[in-house]
Amino acid sequence: MREPAFWYRPRSLESYALGPLGALYGAITERRMLREGVDAGIPVICVGNYHVGGAGKTPTVLALTKLLRELGETPVVLSRGYGGSLKGPVMVDRTRHTASDVGDEPLMMARDVPVTVARDRLDGVVLAKSQGATVILMDDGFQNPRLLKDTSLIVIDSERGLGNGKVFPAGPLRAPLEAQLARTDALVVIGGGRAADDVAAELARRNKPELRARLKPDAEAVARLLGKPVFAFAGIGDPERFFRTLRARGIDLARTRAFADHHMFSNEEIAAIAAEAGREQQTLVTTEKDLARLHGREGVPDDVVPFAVQLEFDDPVALRQLISDHLYKARERRFSRR
């Protein structure tokens, strides 16, 4: 779906009219969040959002994967596989799966880390542990009570924040903010904006840290695009952020096209994009997540440039200490129960 524009306006008639539905949805979700989850037997780190749509969870998961390996851990990512048809549990295999099987994000992440897709997250845990996992990295699922979470990191885009602060469908929040703040262990704010300052300040009053981070584009991808007219397209939570990132790197965006998040491109759309770029001699560029959805499809031009980014934390030492402490406490809790 495309996010309604009124979600990111302070006041609107649409938000007011949908308020009662938002209150009902929020009450149901808040009640679900109170349930006690099942213990996976190994530490579970959840990377989630307070709101629907994207904010940078996938780059955060990949950054944590790297850190956990440096700490001597064997992480396996657990995903519901949004947009995929397989219920799982299944380990993602890039040689035989497509985004329509397992979802675009799991397919993209599987290049760097083992990923299990499972509608029932407990089944996914069993499969992940059979692969030697010492830590489960949950991609999303913060509001889902099925699995006990030892650590919950919430990702927020510093430019967009939480919009109007209303609960879906009146706004972008998945549950009342207070219920979500109470279950947060740390906030990851991506970018240099100030839209998340109020949330960070409230969590600071509860002794929950804020970790600032920035998306760093791949230098090789930037070099391939500089000095050329570029046609950028994206079907992610915030395509405009992608376009802004390209412009900020001095890339000449001759044309842009935005699609809904997780958009599954039709053959006709692929052909139309390729034809338009070809007529104007424009270089095609898209996100790695979008390219994952084009993986294995016929008619995709060979010269589409994937614009890779990595998440870099302003204070990597603080992140390392946070994760180390939470892993120690998670294992200490389990040992004390024996």
XYZ file of C-alpha atoms in Angstrom:
338
model
C 0.000 0.000 0.000
C 0.967 3.642 -0.398
C 1.087 5.598 2.828
C -1.662 8.261 2.902
C -0.276 11.785 2.837
C -2.470 12.818 5.787
C -0.495 10.490 8.077
C 2.320 13.016 7.917
C 0.227 16.158 8.420
C -0.388 17.514 11.939
C -4.178 17.677 11.542
C -6.597 16.412 8.924
C -10.254 15.550 8.530
C -9.290 12.048 7.390
C -7.335 11.364 10.557
C -10.144 12.712 12.740
C -12.769 10.587 10.948
C -10.664 7.423 11.274
C -9.845 8.089 14.932
C -12.425 5.636 16.363
C -11.104 2.832 14.145
C -7.577 3.694 15.228
C -8.597 3.548 18.883
C -10.146 0.101 18.390
C -7.171 -1.229 16.426
C -4.777 0.192 19.002
C -6.638 -1.329 21.938
C -6.604 -4.777 20.336
C -2.896 -4.559 19.490
C -1.998 -3.257 22.948
C -3.852 -6.155 24.582
C -2.008 -8.642 22.369
C 1.332 -7.104 23.280
C 0.677 -7.895 26.961
C 0.775 -11.640 26.313
C 3.838 -13.531 27.475
C 5.910 -14.940 24.632
C 7.572 -18.342 24.374
C 11.269 -18.490 25.281
C 13.420 -19.436 22.275
C 16.152 -20.823 24.532
C 18.731 -18.483 22.970
C 18.895 -14.672 22.901
C 16.393 -12.950 20.605
C 17.106 -9.432 19.339
C 14.128 -7.786 17.635
C 14.593 -4.931 15.159
C 11.242 -3.225 14.728
C 9.279 -0.044 14.091
C 6.595 1.767 16.018
C 4.869 2.480 12.701
C 3.961 0.793 9.438
C 6.240 1.266 6.458
C 10.000 1.405 6.184
C 12.546 3.272 8.273
C 15.747 1.276 7.870
C 15.187 -2.054 9.614
C 17.003 -4.118 6.987
C 20.272 -2.112 7.061
C 20.074 -2.246 10.861
C 19.724 -6.039 10.838
C 22.718 -6.343 8.518
C 24.807 -4.012 10.706
C 23.913 -6.098 13.766
C 24.812 -9.266 11.870
C 28.320 -7.940 11.344
C 28.644 -6.883 14.989
C 27.382 -10.199 16.346
C 29.891 -12.098 14.235
C 32.654 -9.886 15.604
C 31.447 -10.898 19.075
C 31.816 -14.576 18.146
C 28.095 -15.226 17.678
C 26.300 -17.116 14.918
C 23.242 -15.011 14.062
C 20.316 -16.231 11.975
C 17.640 -13.800 10.824
C 14.016 -14.714 11.467
C 11.468 -13.128 9.126
C 7.782 -13.567 8.461
C 8.554 -13.238 4.761
C 6.152 -10.424 3.980
C 5.089 -10.540 0.329
C 6.166 -14.157 -0.158
C 3.928 -17.168 -0.698
C 5.847 -19.741 1.374
C 4.576 -20.244 4.921
C 7.777 -21.999 5.977
C 9.700 -22.680 7.967
C 12.290 -22.559 5.196
C 15.860 -21.344 4.888
C 16.090 -18.785 2.110
C 18.098 -20.008 -0.874
C 18.917 -17.338 -3.454
C 19.619 -19.998 -6.093
C 16.039 -21.312 -6.053
C 13.832 -18.757 -4.294
C 12.425 -15.506 -5.625
C 10.853 -12.560 -3.812
C 7.416 -13.969 -4.607
C 8.423 -17.084 -2.636
C 10.033 -15.579 0.463
C 9.666 -11.788 0.254
C 12.101 -9.159 -0.982
C 13.871 -8.353 2.291
C 14.671 -11.976 3.238
C 15.960 -12.628 -0.288
C 18.166 -9.542 -0.121
C 19.535 -10.323 3.358
C 20.236 -13.970 2.502
C 23.215 -12.786 0.466
C 24.963 -11.863 3.732
C 23.383 -13.917 6.521
C 21.295 -17.109 6.903
C 17.596 -16.208 6.887
C 14.671 -18.367 7.908
C 11.162 -17.458 6.784
C 8.249 -18.688 8.874
C 4.689 -17.461 9.363
C 4.835 -19.111 12.799
C 7.920 -17.632 14.375
C 8.335 -20.540 16.806
C 8.739 -22.910 13.860
C 11.311 -20.496 12.485
C 13.252 -20.572 15.746
C 13.463 -24.362 15.653
C 14.833 -24.266 12.102
C 17.278 -21.456 12.930
C 18.635 -23.368 15.927
C 19.088 -26.448 13.743
C 21.385 -24.274 11.586
C 23.595 -23.522 14.591
C 22.161 -20.141 15.548
C 23.394 -18.723 18.847
C 21.327 -15.531 18.443
C 18.041 -14.901 16.649
C 17.759 -11.560 14.835
C 14.048 -10.835 14.358
C 13.353 -8.669 11.341
C 10.161 -6.904 12.448
C 7.630 -8.523 14.784
C 7.992 -6.045 17.660
C 4.217 -5.945 18.231
C 3.831 -9.732 17.848
C 3.767 -11.486 21.249
C 4.413 -15.020 19.985
C 8.133 -15.018 20.823
C 9.865 -13.657 23.920
C 12.236 -10.838 22.972
C 15.359 -10.278 25.048
C 16.163 -6.974 23.338
C 14.007 -4.698 21.192
C 15.669 -2.039 19.041
C 13.276 0.409 17.412
C 14.273 2.139 14.166
C 12.998 5.616 13.284
C 13.754 7.813 10.297
C 14.964 11.167 11.633
C 13.227 13.152 8.894
C 9.758 11.609 8.997
C 9.505 10.547 12.628
C 6.102 9.153 13.608
C 3.952 11.419 11.466
C 0.747 12.585 13.167
C 1.260 10.165 16.071
C -2.099 8.435 15.490
C -2.750 4.700 15.380
C -3.528 2.974 12.077
C -5.635 3.707 10.043
C -5.830 7.268 11.425
C -2.023 7.443 11.353
C 1.047 5.271 10.905
C 1.442 3.862 14.445
C 0.926 0.113 14.871
C -0.128 0.478 18.518
C -0.494 3.285 21.073
C 2.906 4.887 21.551
C 3.036 4.414 25.333
C 2.528 0.657 25.017
C 5.427 0.513 22.565
C 7.756 2.790 24.532
C 7.356 0.523 27.558
C 8.804 -2.425 25.624
C 11.680 -0.587 23.941
C 15.293 -1.195 24.945
C 16.989 1.280 22.607
C 16.130 3.672 19.789
C 18.035 3.695 16.490
C 17.578 7.079 14.779
C 18.702 7.115 11.161
C 19.844 10.410 9.647
C 20.565 13.892 10.914
C 16.992 15.183 11.241
C 15.173 16.109 14.448
C 11.745 14.493 13.938
C 12.501 11.713 16.458
C 13.797 14.028 19.209
C 10.637 13.888 21.344
C 10.584 10.092 21.321
C 14.298 9.922 22.110
C 13.857 12.367 25.005
C 11.011 10.325 26.480
C 13.046 7.127 26.281
C 16.047 8.909 27.821
C 13.860 9.704 30.849
C 13.379 5.940 31.131
C 17.134 5.302 30.828
C 16.784 3.847 27.335
C 19.574 4.946 24.975
C 19.385 6.654 21.603
C 21.795 5.408 18.947
C 22.338 7.679 15.958
C 23.238 6.162 12.601
C 23.502 7.140 8.948
C 23.101 5.344 5.656
C 26.357 5.428 3.718
C 25.994 4.764 -0.028
C 28.369 2.373 -1.743
C 31.178 4.404 -3.333
C 31.318 2.200 -6.439
C 27.601 2.672 -7.125
C 27.941 6.440 -6.763
C 30.903 6.483 -9.158
C 28.916 4.527 -11.777
C 26.155 7.145 -11.720
C 28.011 10.447 -11.534
C 27.963 12.521 -14.710
C 25.077 10.585 -16.283
C 21.346 11.290 -16.575
C 19.687 8.808 -14.219
C 16.225 7.237 -14.069
C 15.616 6.186 -10.457
C 12.695 3.980 -9.459
C 11.760 2.442 -6.112
C 8.950 0.610 -4.375
C 9.900 1.064 -0.730
C 8.321 2.676 2.318
C 9.742 6.123 1.511
C 10.906 6.381 -2.112
C 11.525 10.114 -1.722
C 14.232 9.397 0.842
C 15.983 7.251 -1.753
C 15.718 10.016 -4.344
C 17.009 12.600 -1.846
C 19.991 10.380 -1.079
C 20.887 10.199 -4.775
C 20.623 13.968 -5.226
C 22.700 14.559 -2.103
C 25.517 12.601 -3.760
C 25.483 14.879 -6.804
C 23.677 12.401 -9.060
C 21.624 13.911 -11.891
C 18.081 12.545 -11.479
C 16.484 13.090 -14.870
C 13.447 11.021 -13.954
C 11.994 9.283 -10.902
C 9.186 6.820 -10.412
C 7.768 5.794 -7.039
C 5.776 2.631 -6.362
C 4.092 1.295 -3.227
C 6.187 -0.506 -0.629
C 7.017 -4.117 -1.633
C 5.539 -3.491 -5.086
C 5.734 -6.561 -7.312
C 6.641 -5.244 -10.743
C 4.682 -6.621 -13.681
C 6.423 -7.560 -16.926
C 4.714 -4.587 -18.558
C 6.073 -2.190 -15.932
C 9.589 -3.580 -16.309
C 9.388 -3.209 -20.088
C 8.009 0.342 -19.836
C 10.736 1.478 -17.436
C 13.460 -0.054 -19.606
C 12.000 1.519 -22.764
C 11.695 4.999 -21.242
C 15.257 4.915 -19.938
C 16.526 3.630 -23.288
C 14.841 6.360 -25.312
C 16.458 9.087 -23.240
C 19.747 7.198 -22.743
C 19.265 7.290 -18.996
C 20.967 4.948 -16.551
C 18.534 2.918 -14.453
C 19.093 2.781 -10.694
C 17.049 1.242 -7.893
C 17.414 0.017 -4.332
C 18.794 -3.401 -3.449
C 15.393 -4.317 -2.025
C 13.694 -3.489 -5.325
C 16.336 -5.413 -7.245
C 15.612 -8.439 -5.041
C 12.027 -8.346 -6.323
C 13.382 -8.327 -9.883
C 15.678 -11.284 -9.116
C 15.153 -14.120 -11.609
C 12.651 -12.165 -13.719
C 12.758 -12.062 -17.512
C 13.131 -8.731 -19.269
C 15.091 -7.009 -16.503
C 17.912 -4.939 -18.087
C 21.376 -6.198 -17.199
C 22.686 -2.705 -16.537
C 20.337 -1.656 -13.720
C 22.580 -0.179 -11.019
C 21.766 -1.407 -7.498
C 22.303 1.473 -5.089
C 23.736 -0.297 -2.075
C 23.899 1.389 1.326
C 25.369 0.424 4.677
C 24.305 1.646 8.086
C 27.078 3.283 10.083
C 26.577 4.152 13.755
C 27.907 7.437 15.103
C 29.064 5.624 18.260
C 29.834 1.989 17.363
C 31.418 1.430 20.788
C 28.115 2.271 22.502
C 26.269 -0.135 20.200
C 28.785 -2.906 20.880
C 28.488 -2.369 24.632
C 24.687 -2.352 24.479
C 24.485 -5.606 22.537
C 27.164 -7.296 24.668
C 25.369 -6.328 27.880
C 21.995 -7.536 26.629
C 23.416 -10.862 25.440
C 25.049 -11.389 28.836
C 21.826 -10.556 30.708
C 19.749 -12.789 28.425
C 21.980 -15.767 29.089
C 22.224 -14.971 32.792
C 18.412 -14.976 33.056
C 18.174 -18.373 31.426
C 20.978 -19.817 33.553
C 19.298 -18.563 36.777
C 16.059 -20.387 35.853
C 17.752 -23.774 35.746
